[in-house]
Short mmCIF file of C-alpha atoms in Angstrom, two decimals:
data_model
loop_
_atom_site.label_atom_id
_atom_site.label_comp_id
_atom_site.label_asym_id
_atom_site.label_seq_id
_atom_site.Cartn_x
_atom_site.Cartn_y
_atom_site.Cartn_z
CA MET P 77 4.90 240.31 57.15
CA SER P 78 4.29 236.57 57.45
CA ASP P 79 1.14 234.52 57.90
CA ILE P 80 2.51 233.39 61.24
CA ASP P 81 2.80 236.96 62.49
CA ARG P 82 -0.74 237.72 61.34
CA PHE P 83 -1.98 234.51 62.96
CA ILE P 84 -0.37 235.48 66.28
CA ALA P 85 -1.76 239.03 66.09
CA LEU P 86 -5.26 237.67 65.53
CA ASN P 87 -5.21 234.73 67.93
CA ARG P 88 -2.86 235.74 70.75
CA PHE P 89 -4.14 239.29 70.98
CA GLY P 90 -7.67 238.57 69.75
CA PHE P 91 -9.91 235.58 69.12
CA GLY P 92 -8.86 234.50 65.63
CA GLY P 93 -10.43 235.17 62.26
CA ASP P 94 -9.43 235.84 58.66
CA LEU P 95 -5.73 236.68 58.32
CA ASN P 96 -6.59 239.21 55.62
CA THR P 97 -8.12 241.49 58.25
CA VAL P 98 -4.58 242.26 59.45
CA ARG P 99 -3.48 245.06 57.15
CA GLY P 100 0.21 245.89 56.91
CA ASP P 101 2.54 245.37 59.86
CA PRO P 102 0.72 243.23 62.52
CA LYS P 103 2.30 245.24 65.33
CA LYS P 104 1.11 248.52 63.86
CA TRP P 105 -2.31 246.95 63.33
CA LEU P 106 -2.48 246.05 67.03
CA ARG P 107 -1.25 249.47 68.16
CA SER P 108 -3.89 251.16 66.01
CA GLN P 109 -6.58 249.48 68.12
CA LEU P 110 -5.37 250.99 71.39
CA ASP P 111 -7.66 253.99 71.42
CA ILE P 112 -10.80 253.45 73.47
CA ASN P 113 -12.44 256.48 71.84
CA ASN P 114 -12.46 254.71 68.49
CA VAL P 115 -14.23 251.57 69.76
CA LYS P 116 -17.73 251.29 68.35
CA ASN P 117 -19.79 248.45 69.78
CA PRO P 118 -23.53 248.45 68.99
CA TYR P 119 -24.14 245.24 70.95
CA LEU P 120 -23.33 247.03 74.21
CA ASN P 121 -26.33 249.31 73.71
CA LYS P 122 -28.47 246.40 74.89
CA VAL P 123 -26.54 246.04 78.15
CA PRO P 124 -27.99 248.29 80.89
CA ASN P 125 -25.80 250.59 82.93
CA THR P 126 -25.09 249.80 86.57
CA ASP P 127 -27.90 251.82 88.12
CA GLU P 128 -30.47 250.44 85.65
CA ALA P 129 -29.34 246.85 86.20
CA TYR P 130 -29.29 247.23 89.98
CA ARG P 131 -32.77 248.69 90.06
CA MET P 132 -34.15 246.09 87.64
CA THR P 133 -32.73 243.26 89.75
CA PHE P 134 -34.20 244.35 93.04
CA VAL P 135 -37.52 245.52 91.65
CA ALA P 136 -37.87 242.12 89.96
CA LEU P 137 -37.27 240.33 93.25
CA LYS P 138 -39.05 242.78 95.54
CA ARG P 139 -41.65 241.23 97.84
CA ASN P 140 -44.95 242.84 98.81
CA LYS P 141 -46.06 241.76 102.26
CA ASN P 142 -49.69 242.28 101.25
CA ASP P 143 -49.53 239.69 98.44
CA THR P 144 -50.78 236.18 98.98
CA LYS P 145 -48.24 233.36 99.04
CA GLN P 146 -49.28 232.33 95.54
CA LYS P 147 -48.97 235.89 94.25
CA ARG P 148 -45.49 236.22 95.76
CA GLN P 149 -44.40 232.99 94.09
CA GLU P 150 -45.78 234.11 90.73
CA LYS P 151 -44.00 237.48 90.99
CA ARG P 152 -40.76 235.81 91.99
CA ARG P 153 -40.90 233.40 89.05
CA ALA P 154 -41.61 236.29 86.69
CA GLY P 155 -38.76 238.29 88.23
CA MET P 156 -36.34 235.40 87.85
CA ARG P 157 -37.34 234.96 84.21
CA LYS P 158 -36.62 238.65 83.61
CA ILE P 159 -33.24 238.41 85.30
CA ARG P 160 -32.29 235.24 83.41
CA GLY P 161 -33.33 236.93 80.18
CA GLN P 162 -31.10 239.89 80.98
CA LEU P 163 -28.19 237.56 81.74
CA GLU P 164 -28.62 235.79 78.40
CA ASN P 165 -28.76 239.15 76.63
CA ASP P 166 -25.59 240.29 78.38
CA ILE P 167 -23.69 237.09 77.49
CA TYR P 168 -24.88 237.25 73.89
CA ALA P 169 -23.85 240.92 73.61
CA ARG P 170 -20.43 240.11 75.08
CA THR P 171 -19.89 237.22 72.66
CA MET P 172 -21.05 239.09 69.60
CA SER P 173 -18.94 242.10 70.56
CA ALA P 174 -15.85 239.90 70.47
CA ALA P 175 -17.05 238.04 67.37
CA THR P 176 -17.63 241.11 65.21
CA SER P 177 -15.30 243.76 66.61
CA PRO P 178 -12.71 245.34 64.29
CA THR P 179 -10.67 245.89 67.47
CA PRO P 180 -10.31 242.34 68.83
CA TYR P 181 -7.33 243.30 71.01
CA ILE P 182 -9.67 245.56 72.96
CA GLU P 183 -12.14 242.71 73.44
CA ARG P 184 -9.44 240.37 74.71
CA LEU P 185 -8.25 243.00 77.17
CA VAL P 186 -11.82 243.47 78.40
CA GLN P 187 -12.20 239.76 79.03
CA PHE P 188 -8.78 239.46 80.66
CA TRP P 189 -9.51 242.23 83.16
CA SER P 190 -13.08 241.02 83.71
CA ASN P 191 -11.67 237.63 84.70
CA HIS P 192 -9.04 239.25 86.92
CA PHE P 193 -11.83 241.06 88.79
CA THR P 194 -14.22 238.13 88.77
CA ILE P 195 -17.81 238.31 89.91
CA SER P 196 -20.11 235.35 89.45
CA THR P 197 -23.76 234.42 89.11
CA THR P 198 -23.08 231.70 91.66
CA THR P 199 -23.99 234.43 94.17
CA LYS P 200 -27.69 235.12 94.55
CA GLY P 201 -28.90 238.40 93.10
CA LEU P 202 -26.01 239.01 90.67
CA ALA P 203 -27.27 237.52 87.41
CA GLY P 204 -28.90 240.75 86.28
CA MET P 205 -25.86 242.91 87.10
CA VAL P 206 -22.86 241.06 85.65
CA GLY P 207 -23.15 242.68 82.22
CA SER P 208 -23.30 246.16 83.72
CA PHE P 209 -20.25 245.36 85.85
CA GLU P 210 -18.13 244.59 82.80
CA LYS P 211 -19.61 247.50 80.85
CA ASP P 212 -19.12 250.16 83.54
CA ALA P 213 -16.32 248.96 85.83
CA ILE P 214 -14.04 247.24 83.30
CA ARG P 215 -14.44 248.55 79.74
CA PRO P 216 -13.91 252.27 80.36
CA TYR P 217 -10.60 251.65 82.16
CA ILE P 218 -8.76 248.98 80.14
CA LEU P 219 -6.48 251.59 78.56
CA GLY P 220 -6.50 253.90 81.56
CA ASN P 221 -5.02 253.53 85.02
CA PHE P 222 -5.13 250.29 86.98
CA GLY P 223 -5.96 252.24 90.12
CA ASP P 224 -9.04 253.77 88.50
CA MET P 225 -10.25 250.32 87.46
CA LEU P 226 -9.57 248.93 90.94
CA MET P 227 -11.58 251.82 92.41
CA ALA P 228 -14.51 251.34 90.01
CA VAL P 229 -14.58 247.60 90.57
CA THR P 230 -14.48 247.92 94.36
CA LYS P 231 -17.34 250.43 94.38
CA HIS P 232 -19.54 248.44 92.03
CA PRO P 233 -22.59 246.99 93.82
CA ALA P 234 -22.07 243.63 92.11
CA MET P 235 -18.59 243.27 93.64
CA LEU P 236 -19.76 244.57 97.01
CA ARG P 237 -22.55 242.02 97.00
CA TYR P 238 -20.46 239.17 95.55
CA LEU P 239 -17.82 239.49 98.28
CA ASP P 240 -20.32 240.24 101.06
CA ASN P 241 -19.25 243.77 101.90
CA VAL P 242 -22.90 244.83 101.94
CA SER P 243 -23.24 242.84 105.16
CA SER P 244 -20.00 244.04 106.77
CA ILE P 245 -20.60 246.34 109.74
CA GLY P 246 -18.03 248.02 111.92
CA PRO P 247 -18.40 246.60 115.44
CA ASN P 248 -17.96 250.08 116.94
CA SER P 249 -20.02 251.92 114.35
CA LYS P 250 -23.39 253.43 115.15
CA GLN P 251 -25.28 250.42 113.80
CA GLY P 252 -22.70 247.85 114.88
CA ALA P 253 -22.88 248.86 118.52
CA ARG P 254 -26.67 248.73 118.36
CA ARG P 255 -27.15 245.55 116.34
CA GLY P 256 -24.24 243.46 117.57
CA LYS P 257 -23.07 242.62 114.03
CA GLY P 258 -19.49 242.58 112.82
CA LEU P 259 -16.99 242.56 110.01
CA ASN P 260 -16.97 240.49 106.86
CA GLU P 261 -13.39 240.09 105.61
CA ASN P 262 -14.09 238.67 102.14
CA LEU P 263 -13.73 241.83 100.05
CA ALA P 264 -10.61 243.00 101.89
CA ARG P 265 -8.96 239.57 101.58
CA GLU P 266 -9.70 239.18 97.86
CA ILE P 267 -8.57 242.71 96.99
CA LEU P 268 -5.21 241.92 98.56
CA GLU P 269 -4.90 238.32 97.39
CA LEU P 270 -6.52 238.38 93.96
CA HIS P 271 -6.83 241.97 92.80
CA SER P 272 -3.57 243.64 93.84
CA LEU P 273 -0.68 242.23 95.91
CA GLY P 274 -1.18 238.54 95.20
CA VAL P 275 -1.16 235.64 97.64
CA ASN P 276 2.55 236.15 98.41
CA GLY P 277 2.28 239.93 98.56
CA GLY P 278 3.52 240.35 102.12
CA TYR P 279 0.27 241.14 103.93
CA SER P 280 -0.93 239.53 107.15
CA GLN P 281 -4.26 238.45 108.60
CA GLU P 282 -4.17 241.59 110.73
CA ASP P 283 -3.85 243.67 107.53
CA ILE P 284 -6.96 241.95 106.18
CA ILE P 285 -8.93 242.72 109.34
CA GLU P 286 -7.85 246.35 109.35
CA PHE P 287 -8.64 246.72 105.63
CA ALA P 288 -12.07 245.19 106.25
CA LYS P 289 -12.67 247.91 108.84
CA VAL P 290 -11.65 250.55 106.31
CA LEU P 291 -14.15 249.15 103.79
CA THR P 292 -17.12 249.12 106.14
CA GLY P 293 -19.78 251.47 104.84
CA TRP P 294 -19.03 250.69 101.18
CA GLY P 295 -22.39 249.28 100.14
CA GLU P 296 -25.51 249.54 98.03
CA ASN P 297 -28.37 252.00 97.88
CA LYS P 298 -31.68 250.31 98.66
CA ASN P 299 -33.74 253.47 98.23
CA LEU P 300 -35.53 252.15 95.16
CA ASN P 301 -38.24 254.79 95.49
CA ASP P 302 -35.76 257.32 94.15
CA GLU P 303 -35.40 256.63 90.42
CA ASN P 304 -32.30 258.83 90.27
CA ALA P 305 -30.50 257.11 93.13
CA LYS P 306 -27.04 255.71 92.41
CA ALA P 307 -26.46 252.03 93.13
CA PHE P 308 -23.33 252.62 95.22
CA LEU P 309 -23.77 254.18 98.64
CA PHE P 310 -21.34 254.90 101.45
CA SER P 311 -22.96 254.64 104.86
CA ASP P 312 -21.19 256.38 107.73
CA ALA P 313 -23.54 254.62 110.13
CA VAL P 314 -21.87 251.23 109.56
CA HIS P 315 -18.32 252.51 109.00
CA GLU P 316 -15.83 251.49 111.69
CA PRO P 317 -14.46 254.65 113.31
CA GLY P 318 -10.89 255.33 114.33
CA PRO P 319 -7.43 254.90 112.76
CA LYS P 320 -6.41 251.67 111.03
CA LYS P 321 -2.96 250.24 110.30
CA ILE P 322 -2.40 248.45 106.98
CA LEU P 323 0.98 247.34 105.67
CA ASN P 324 2.66 249.41 108.39
CA LYS P 325 0.88 252.62 107.41
CA ILE P 326 -1.63 254.41 109.62
CA TYR P 327 -4.85 255.60 107.98
CA ASN P 328 -6.63 258.14 110.12
CA GLU P 329 -10.41 258.26 110.28
CA ASN P 330 -11.65 259.77 107.03
CA GLY P 331 -14.85 257.94 106.04
CA MET P 332 -14.95 256.66 102.47
CA LYS P 333 -11.69 258.41 101.62
CA GLU P 334 -9.81 255.95 103.83
CA GLY P 335 -10.61 253.11 101.46
CA GLU P 336 -9.84 255.19 98.40
CA GLN P 337 -6.39 256.00 99.80
CA VAL P 338 -5.65 252.35 100.62
CA LEU P 339 -6.54 251.34 97.06
CA ARG P 340 -4.28 254.04 95.63
CA ASP P 341 -1.43 252.87 97.86
CA LEU P 342 -1.90 249.25 96.80
CA VAL P 343 -1.37 250.27 93.17
CA LYS P 344 2.05 251.69 94.13
CA HIS P 345 3.17 248.53 95.93
CA PRO P 346 5.87 246.51 94.08
CA ALA P 347 4.01 243.27 94.82
CA THR P 348 1.03 244.54 92.82
CA ALA P 349 3.26 245.33 89.85
CA LYS P 350 4.74 241.82 89.95
CA PHE P 351 1.38 240.12 90.37
CA ILE P 352 -0.25 241.97 87.47
CA ALA P 353 2.81 241.51 85.26
CA THR P 354 2.81 237.77 85.92
CA LYS P 355 -0.87 237.41 85.05
CA LEU P 356 -0.50 239.41 81.83
CA ALA P 357 2.54 237.37 80.82
CA ARG P 358 0.75 234.09 81.50
CA HIS P 359 -2.26 235.15 79.46
CA PHE P 360 -0.49 236.66 76.46
CA VAL P 361 2.90 234.91 76.30
CA SER P 362 2.79 231.39 77.73
CA ASP P 363 1.53 229.28 80.61
CA ASP P 364 5.05 229.45 82.08
CA PRO P 365 6.35 232.94 81.28
CA SER P 366 10.03 233.71 81.80
CA ASP P 367 11.25 235.92 84.60
CA ALA P 368 12.61 238.29 81.95
CA VAL P 369 9.15 238.89 80.48
CA VAL P 370 7.55 239.32 83.90
CA ASN P 371 10.25 241.77 85.00
CA ARG P 372 9.88 243.77 81.81
CA LEU P 373 6.15 244.23 82.34
CA MET P 374 6.66 244.86 86.04
CA LYS P 375 9.03 247.74 85.29
CA VAL P 376 6.50 249.30 82.91
CA PHE P 377 3.77 249.03 85.56
CA ILE P 378 5.96 250.71 88.20
CA ARG P 379 7.34 253.39 85.88
CA SER P 380 3.88 254.35 84.63
CA ASN P 381 2.08 253.96 87.98
CA GLY P 382 -0.17 251.26 86.55
CA ASN P 383 -0.88 252.79 83.14
CA LEU P 384 -2.68 250.01 81.27
CA LEU P 385 -2.22 251.62 77.86
CA HIS P 386 1.54 251.46 78.38
CA LEU P 387 1.31 247.82 79.47
CA SER P 388 -0.93 246.85 76.54
CA ASN P 389 1.45 248.56 74.13
CA GLU P 390 4.49 246.89 75.72
CA LEU P 391 2.96 243.44 75.22
CA ILE P 392 2.98 243.99 71.45
CA PHE P 393 6.77 244.32 71.42
CA ILE P 394 7.67 241.31 73.57
CA ASN P 395 9.64 239.02 71.24
CA GLU P 396 8.59 235.83 73.02
CA ILE P 397 4.97 236.38 71.97
CA TRP P 398 5.94 236.23 68.29
CA ARG P 399 8.19 233.16 68.43
CA GLU P 400 5.64 230.39 68.93
CA PRO P 401 2.26 230.66 67.18
CA LEU P 402 0.57 227.76 69.00
CA ASN P 403 1.71 228.35 72.56
CA LYS P 404 -1.58 228.07 74.43
CA PHE P 405 -4.63 225.81 74.12
CA LYS P 406 -7.80 227.84 73.71
CA THR P 407 -10.14 227.91 76.67
CA PRO P 408 -13.76 227.01 75.87
CA ASN P 409 -14.60 230.73 75.92
CA ASP P 410 -11.83 231.54 73.41
CA TYR P 411 -12.83 228.61 71.22
CA ILE P 412 -16.51 229.62 71.15
CA ILE P 413 -15.66 233.20 70.20
CA SER P 414 -13.28 231.94 67.50
CA VAL P 415 -16.13 229.92 66.04
CA ALA P 416 -18.49 232.88 66.36
CA ARG P 417 -16.04 235.02 64.37
CA ILE P 418 -16.10 232.46 61.55
CA LEU P 419 -19.88 232.46 61.57
CA SER P 420 -20.02 236.26 61.50
CA GLN P 421 -17.77 236.31 58.43
CA SER P 422 -20.43 234.17 56.72
CA ASN P 423 -23.23 236.42 58.02
CA GLU P 424 -24.34 233.63 60.33
CA THR P 425 -24.66 233.33 64.09
CA LEU P 426 -25.70 230.77 66.66
CA PRO P 427 -29.13 231.57 68.11
CA LYS P 428 -28.96 232.96 71.63
CA LYS P 429 -30.37 229.86 73.31
CA ARG P 430 -28.02 227.59 71.39
CA LEU P 431 -25.04 229.77 72.28
CA MET P 432 -25.94 229.48 75.97
CA ALA P 433 -26.19 225.70 75.58
CA VAL P 434 -22.73 225.49 74.02
CA TYR P 435 -21.17 227.56 76.78
CA LYS P 436 -22.83 225.30 79.34
CA MET P 437 -21.80 222.11 77.53
CA LEU P 438 -18.15 223.21 77.45
CA ASN P 439 -18.23 224.21 81.15
CA GLN P 440 -17.31 227.88 80.84
CA MET P 441 -20.47 229.92 81.00
CA PRO P 442 -19.44 233.59 81.15
CA PHE P 443 -19.79 235.24 84.56
CA SER P 444 -20.09 231.92 86.39
CA ALA P 445 -16.60 231.10 87.68
CA LEU P 446 -16.73 228.97 90.81
CA SER P 447 -14.46 231.20 92.90
CA PRO P 448 -13.30 234.83 93.07
CA ALA P 449 -10.02 233.68 91.48
CA GLY P 450 -11.86 233.46 88.16
CA TRP P 451 -11.26 230.99 85.35
CA ASP P 452 -7.86 229.30 85.31
CA ASP P 453 -5.51 230.94 82.80
CA ASP P 454 -3.22 227.92 82.60
CA SER P 455 -4.49 226.55 79.30
CA ARG P 456 -3.27 223.03 80.13
CA LYS P 457 -6.07 222.79 82.68
CA TRP P 458 -8.62 222.89 79.85
CA VAL P 459 -7.27 219.93 77.84
CA SER P 460 -9.37 216.80 78.30
CA SER P 461 -10.68 214.04 76.06
CA ASP P 462 -14.28 214.85 77.01
CA GLY P 463 -13.81 218.54 76.28
CA LEU P 464 -12.24 217.79 72.90
CA ARG P 465 -15.06 215.42 72.00
CA LYS P 466 -17.63 218.10 72.77
CA ARG P 467 -15.76 220.62 70.63
CA ILE P 468 -15.76 218.14 67.75
CA ASP P 469 -19.54 217.90 68.04
CA VAL P 470 -19.83 221.70 67.88
CA ASN P 471 -17.44 221.82 64.92
CA ALA P 472 -19.71 219.48 62.97
CA GLU P 473 -22.66 221.77 63.71
CA ILE P 474 -20.76 224.86 62.57
CA ALA P 475 -19.54 223.10 59.42
CA ASN P 476 -23.10 222.23 58.50
CA ILE P 477 -24.13 225.89 58.86
CA ILE P 478 -21.39 227.41 56.66
CA ARG P 479 -20.71 224.61 54.14
CA LYS P 480 -22.81 226.25 51.42
CA THR P 481 -20.97 229.57 51.58
CA VAL P 482 -17.29 228.64 52.07
CA GLU P 483 -14.72 226.38 50.45
CA PRO P 484 -12.61 224.37 52.92
CA ALA P 485 -9.30 225.24 51.22
CA ASP P 486 -10.13 228.96 51.24
CA LEU P 487 -11.24 228.82 54.86
CA MET P 488 -8.06 227.00 55.89
CA ASN P 489 -5.89 229.51 54.09
CA GLY P 490 -7.80 232.42 55.62
CA LEU P 491 -7.72 231.09 59.18
CA LEU P 492 -4.33 229.41 59.35
CA GLY P 493 -2.21 230.41 56.37
CA ASP P 494 1.33 229.07 56.74
CA THR P 495 0.66 227.82 60.27
CA ALA P 496 -1.30 224.91 58.80
CA SER P 497 0.84 221.78 59.05
CA ALA P 498 1.25 219.37 56.16
CA ASN P 499 -0.86 216.85 58.07
CA THR P 500 -3.72 219.32 58.60
CA GLN P 501 -3.63 220.33 54.94
CA PHE P 502 -3.77 216.69 53.85
CA ILE P 503 -6.66 215.79 56.16
CA VAL P 504 -8.74 218.82 55.19
CA LEU P 505 -8.14 218.62 51.44
CA LYS P 506 -8.73 214.84 51.28
CA ALA P 507 -11.91 214.80 53.39
CA GLY P 508 -14.93 213.00 51.98
CA SER P 509 -17.22 216.05 51.97
CA LYS P 510 -17.15 219.82 52.49
CA THR P 511 -18.87 219.41 55.83
CA ASP P 512 -16.27 216.88 56.99
CA ALA P 513 -13.42 219.06 55.70
CA ILE P 514 -14.61 222.13 57.61
CA ALA P 515 -15.25 220.14 60.78
CA LEU P 516 -11.77 218.61 60.57
CA LEU P 517 -10.24 222.05 60.02
CA LEU P 518 -11.96 223.43 63.14
CA SER P 519 -10.76 220.38 65.08
CA SER P 520 -7.14 220.80 63.97
CA PRO P 521 -4.41 221.54 66.54
CA GLU P 522 -3.76 224.87 64.82
CA PHE P 523 -7.33 226.10 65.22
CA GLN P 524 -7.60 224.84 68.79
CA ARG P 525 -4.51 226.73 69.92
CA ARG P 526 -3.43 230.35 69.97
#
């Protein structure tokens, strides 16, 4: 076992930290984490479930027609404060989960799949639900079946609202014929383009339209008077009747089950296997993964019918991952969590408000991607002189917090081990003060890459 292997296990499959936490063979250490039943995460207790978050959001924003204009404005401001507070709590819980977890591979998988199935607070009414989306539609399925995750994501009210399916009405449905409203294609298009087949997956515009018809009726439950009501609701009254043809297959009228069958069929499509394999390879191996790596993962996906445990296990044994310890530049999100892990090892943490400010300063606030494609996973897109300067400022702040409890040489050895270059060792050990030494260590190429 080498320091380089331990560094890769911690940074490529996790978010960094003390090399001594990797006990024994790094590959066995990673495999030991792949049991969702053993994951204990107290921070998630503060994240509401989907139905609680949905109800909280719409009760907070609910308008009473009998209120005066001033009263409505006061209630709305109070509701928005509550929602913003919940969003901050959800982001803090997510960060601290990754910063303190003894199963960092699990946390990286959660964030990978959450980004694959992006929802964003850029859409009105979602800020209070993004944490519940990741908690209920992503986490339970990361070591299960891709099809089950795809199903849970598509039925989540946050996704249905984010991609406008709540306003999609079958033109020939009971309500469509009466109200003169029509289809919204956004959810159908993004499931095909971003969630399953990929942009070159062989579907047509007509497939998108037909899939949008299938998905009519998949919406949200606005019966807030029923405290036991589930957030997801299928409405037959807005569902487009009749058979639909998608990717040369006819789906006969079958209500909500039509959409469920289409999703199951998409999982079996070879284009989905290739698309998912490519994204996993780009995230875990390199920005430009080889065809050999992609094909290897693709075969596992097809053979296992989208078993994510098998895929996650296969990643551990891809030789290319272990050859280059500094293959990818850390995104701002990865960098912030790496810093948070260092703080947690010193029993320190950034206050919640300060953490939010750092995310905002580095332009990667969780759950706020600007498009359904999510954050770019090509790490070269994150390298900029302004971004590096801002990280240096944060490094100085972190160094000032932990300088009394750590020695720079010990910290360097714990974080980098043999991956530390001679130049980095010289700069850190010859720094004018402990604070400068720690800040320079956190600014080193080795710490900024994974």
